[in-house]
Amino acid sequence: MKKNEIYNTDTNKLIRSISGDIAYIDPPYTVTQYISAYHMLETLAKYDNPVIKGVGGKRDRENKNSLYSQRSNAKKIFEDLFRQIQFKHVLVSYSNQGLVPIEELCELASHFAVDGRVEINYFDYQEYQNHRASKKRNGKSLNEVIIYFEKDLSIQKSPINYSGSKDRLVPMLTKILPANIDTFIDVFGGAFNVGANIFALNKVVYNEMNPYLFELVKMLLNSDKNKLINRIELRLREYNLEKGNKEAYEKLRAFYNTNKNPLDLYLLHMYSFQNMIRFNKEHKFNTPVGVAGYSEDIRDRIINFKTKAPNIELLNMDYVNLCWDEFGDNVLFYFDPPYYITSAAYNDGKRGMKGWGINQEIELLSTLKMLDNKGYKFILSNVLKHKERVNTLLLNWIKQNNFKVIDAGVSGWRYAKNEILVINY
Ligand SMILES: C[S@@+](CC[C@H](N)C(=O)[O-])C[C@H]1O[C@@H](n2cnc3c(N)ncnc32)[C@H](O)[C@@H]1O
């Protein structure tokens, strides 16, 4: 038996649930709505005696107008298609007379392609014409093109082992992204597992309040990768750092606390107890030695750590001080705050840094409401229930505002939790 599958659904919905090797896309490219041109076939297939209208005796379109045939939406819906498609090889048929100019379509595809590479093949083709089609080429030299690219399907895990990392949430989070994203703001950036993996057309913004973590992310993103690995490996040998070697670890830790060099903090976190980046009130790094250390996996993660968006802005501030209106149009804010009903070393308030209690939770919810009032889109990561505890404040706020809750499954690098995503669009 052949395992073919057929679907009768909106492509942009379908691609969120299927994946494979090769996708061939032959979308409408003119303003003609197929539903209107093929109304007879639709009626024959349904045999439902519809009410018909107008000179052509057409049936009602039942809101089945394609966004690919709408001048104002065609490019946006392609952006969504390219962002969501989970196929390695993508082929798109289009025309030099399509609603989206070929150059723009290729440029758009390049944002989602491996190494930004897009191929284009031209074919001469007989022009399709109806009363609204362009006649400027006299029905002859229409160029049909096939655009090909290899979709960048990789998800890069941050080279920082960090409690609260959301790398496993990225596929789910990607599926619920809106169609049009110029700028993605990772408001509580942490180890930057999320923002780095989001295809924003213009820019991704990383914000993190903890200055030590911020410096680590900055170093990892901005350094020449091979030079950085050489420096790391040299330093490991210099201090004779090995898994569980307490003496060597404490020697480096003591040195780090005198000069606060991010490279040494990076080394320390690989060998520290549960990879914890923890400071005391005097801002001295104080995690004891653990059992893990530098590995091939970490090395690969260092090499592959980069953003999918073409530009990046790094901010080191308390999120309440962000200038929300300065990020331009089509911006999406992603909030992954410390969770009120769980605990982690970064939110206990005992580390010389602001903790996360009821006041912070209230402030966060009112910030999100303020963004919603201004018309901005946001996604909030959180948990509603954890070990008998329920975040009733969050639950009531979601109900009052009619925001959508999406079950995002289990996440968490060390302590698994049942995650939800709250969206306002
Ligand atoms: C759950 S973690 C984010 C993890 C991140 N999504 C990842 O996958 O790597 C929350 C982060 O918010 C930071 N943070 C806490 N309070 C903050 C504040 N007021 N402003 C900005 N960042 C804050 C913490 O230092 C922590 O790194």
PDB file of C-alpha atoms and ligand atoms in Angstrom, residues 162-167 186-194 207-210 213 317-320 334 336-338 346 354 356, ligand 1:
ATOM      1  CA  TYR A 162      21.757  27.731  32.095  1.00  0.00           C
ATOM      2  CA  SER A 163      18.860  26.771  34.291  1.00  0.00           C
ATOM      3  CA  GLY A 164      15.671  28.019  32.637  1.00  0.00           C
ATOM      4  CA  SER A 165      17.052  27.523  29.101  1.00  0.00           C
ATOM      5  CA  LYS A 166      14.275  27.295  26.557  1.00  0.00           C
ATOM      6  CA  ASP A 167      16.014  25.592  23.644  1.00  0.00           C
ATOM      7  CA  ASP A 186      14.121  38.688  23.830  1.00  0.00           C
ATOM      8  CA  VAL A 187      13.263  40.735  26.930  1.00  0.00           C
ATOM      9  CA  PHE A 188      14.646  38.267  29.506  1.00  0.00           C
ATOM     10  CA  GLY A 189      17.420  36.898  27.314  1.00  0.00           C
ATOM     11  CA  GLY A 190      19.222  34.574  29.774  1.00  0.00           C
ATOM     12  CA  ALA A 191      21.561  32.297  27.815  1.00  0.00           C
ATOM     13  CA  PHE A 192      19.912  33.533  24.581  1.00  0.00           C
ATOM     14  CA  ASN A 193      18.460  30.203  23.468  1.00  0.00           C
ATOM     15  CA  VAL A 194      15.305  31.731  22.039  1.00  0.00           C
ATOM     16  CA  ASN A 207      18.296  42.007  26.891  1.00  0.00           C
ATOM     17  CA  GLU A 208      19.580  40.627  30.181  1.00  0.00           C
ATOM     18  CA  MET A 209      19.852  42.364  33.530  1.00  0.00           C
ATOM     19  CA  ASN A 210      22.627  40.231  35.021  1.00  0.00           C
ATOM     20  CA  LEU A 213      25.726  36.713  32.097  1.00  0.00           C
ATOM     21  CA  MET A 317      19.261  46.508  31.690  1.00  0.00           C
ATOM     22  CA  ASP A 318      16.340  45.904  33.981  1.00  0.00           C
ATOM     23  CA  TYR A 319      13.543  45.274  31.475  1.00  0.00           C
ATOM     24  CA  VAL A 320      11.334  47.925  33.131  1.00  0.00           C
ATOM     25  CA  TYR A 334       9.084  37.657  24.003  1.00  0.00           C
ATOM     26  CA  ASP A 336      10.706  34.610  29.618  1.00  0.00           C
ATOM     27  CA  PRO A 337      10.821  35.998  33.163  1.00  0.00           C
ATOM     28  CA  PRO A 338      11.802  34.141  36.309  1.00  0.00           C
ATOM     29  CA  TYR A 346      18.663  33.982  39.412  1.00  0.00           C
ATOM     30  CA  LYS A 354      16.899  42.020  42.215  1.00  0.00           C
ATOM     31  CA  TRP A 356      11.404  37.953  41.756  1.00  0.00           C
TER      32      TRP A 356
HETATM   33  C1  LIG B   1      14.134  32.067  32.551  1.00  0.00           C
HETATM   34  S1  LIG B   1      15.612  32.978  32.338  1.00  0.00           S
HETATM   35  C2  LIG B   1      15.653  33.207  30.584  1.00  0.00           C
HETATM   36  C3  LIG B   1      16.217  32.036  29.828  1.00  0.00           C
HETATM   37  C4  LIG B   1      16.307  32.234  28.335  1.00  0.00           C
HETATM   38  N1  LIG B   1      14.993  32.320  27.714  1.00  0.00           N
HETATM   39  C5  LIG B   1      17.072  31.105  27.677  1.00  0.00           C
HETATM   40  O1  LIG B   1      16.441  30.237  27.035  1.00  0.00           O
HETATM   41  O2  LIG B   1      18.289  31.081  27.753  1.00  0.00           O
HETATM   42  C6  LIG B   1      15.206  34.563  32.963  1.00  0.00           C
HETATM   43  C7  LIG B   1      16.304  35.604  32.870  1.00  0.00           C
HETATM   44  O3  LIG B   1      15.786  36.871  33.220  1.00  0.00           O
HETATM   45  C8  LIG B   1      16.809  37.628  33.869  1.00  0.00           C
HETATM   46  N2  LIG B   1      16.133  38.705  34.624  1.00  0.00           N
HETATM   47  C9  LIG B   1      15.575  38.630  35.856  1.00  0.00           C
HETATM   48  N3  LIG B   1      15.009  39.817  36.176  1.00  0.00           N
HETATM   49  C10 LIG B   1      15.218  40.650  35.141  1.00  0.00           C
HETATM   50  C11 LIG B   1      14.865  42.002  34.885  1.00  0.00           C
HETATM   51  N4  LIG B   1      14.201  42.718  35.787  1.00  0.00           N
HETATM   52  N5  LIG B   1      15.220  42.547  33.707  1.00  0.00           N
HETATM   53  C12 LIG B   1      15.918  41.820  32.794  1.00  0.00           C
HETATM   54  N6  LIG B   1      16.281  40.541  32.986  1.00  0.00           N
HETATM   55  C13 LIG B   1      15.939  39.944  34.138  1.00  0.00           C
HETATM   56  C14 LIG B   1      17.506  36.597  34.734  1.00  0.00           C
HETATM   57  O4  LIG B   1      18.811  37.023  35.051  1.00  0.00           O
HETATM   58  C15 LIG B   1      17.465  35.358  33.820  1.00  0.00           C
HETATM   59  O5  LIG B   1      18.652  35.253  33.066  1.00  0.00           O
END
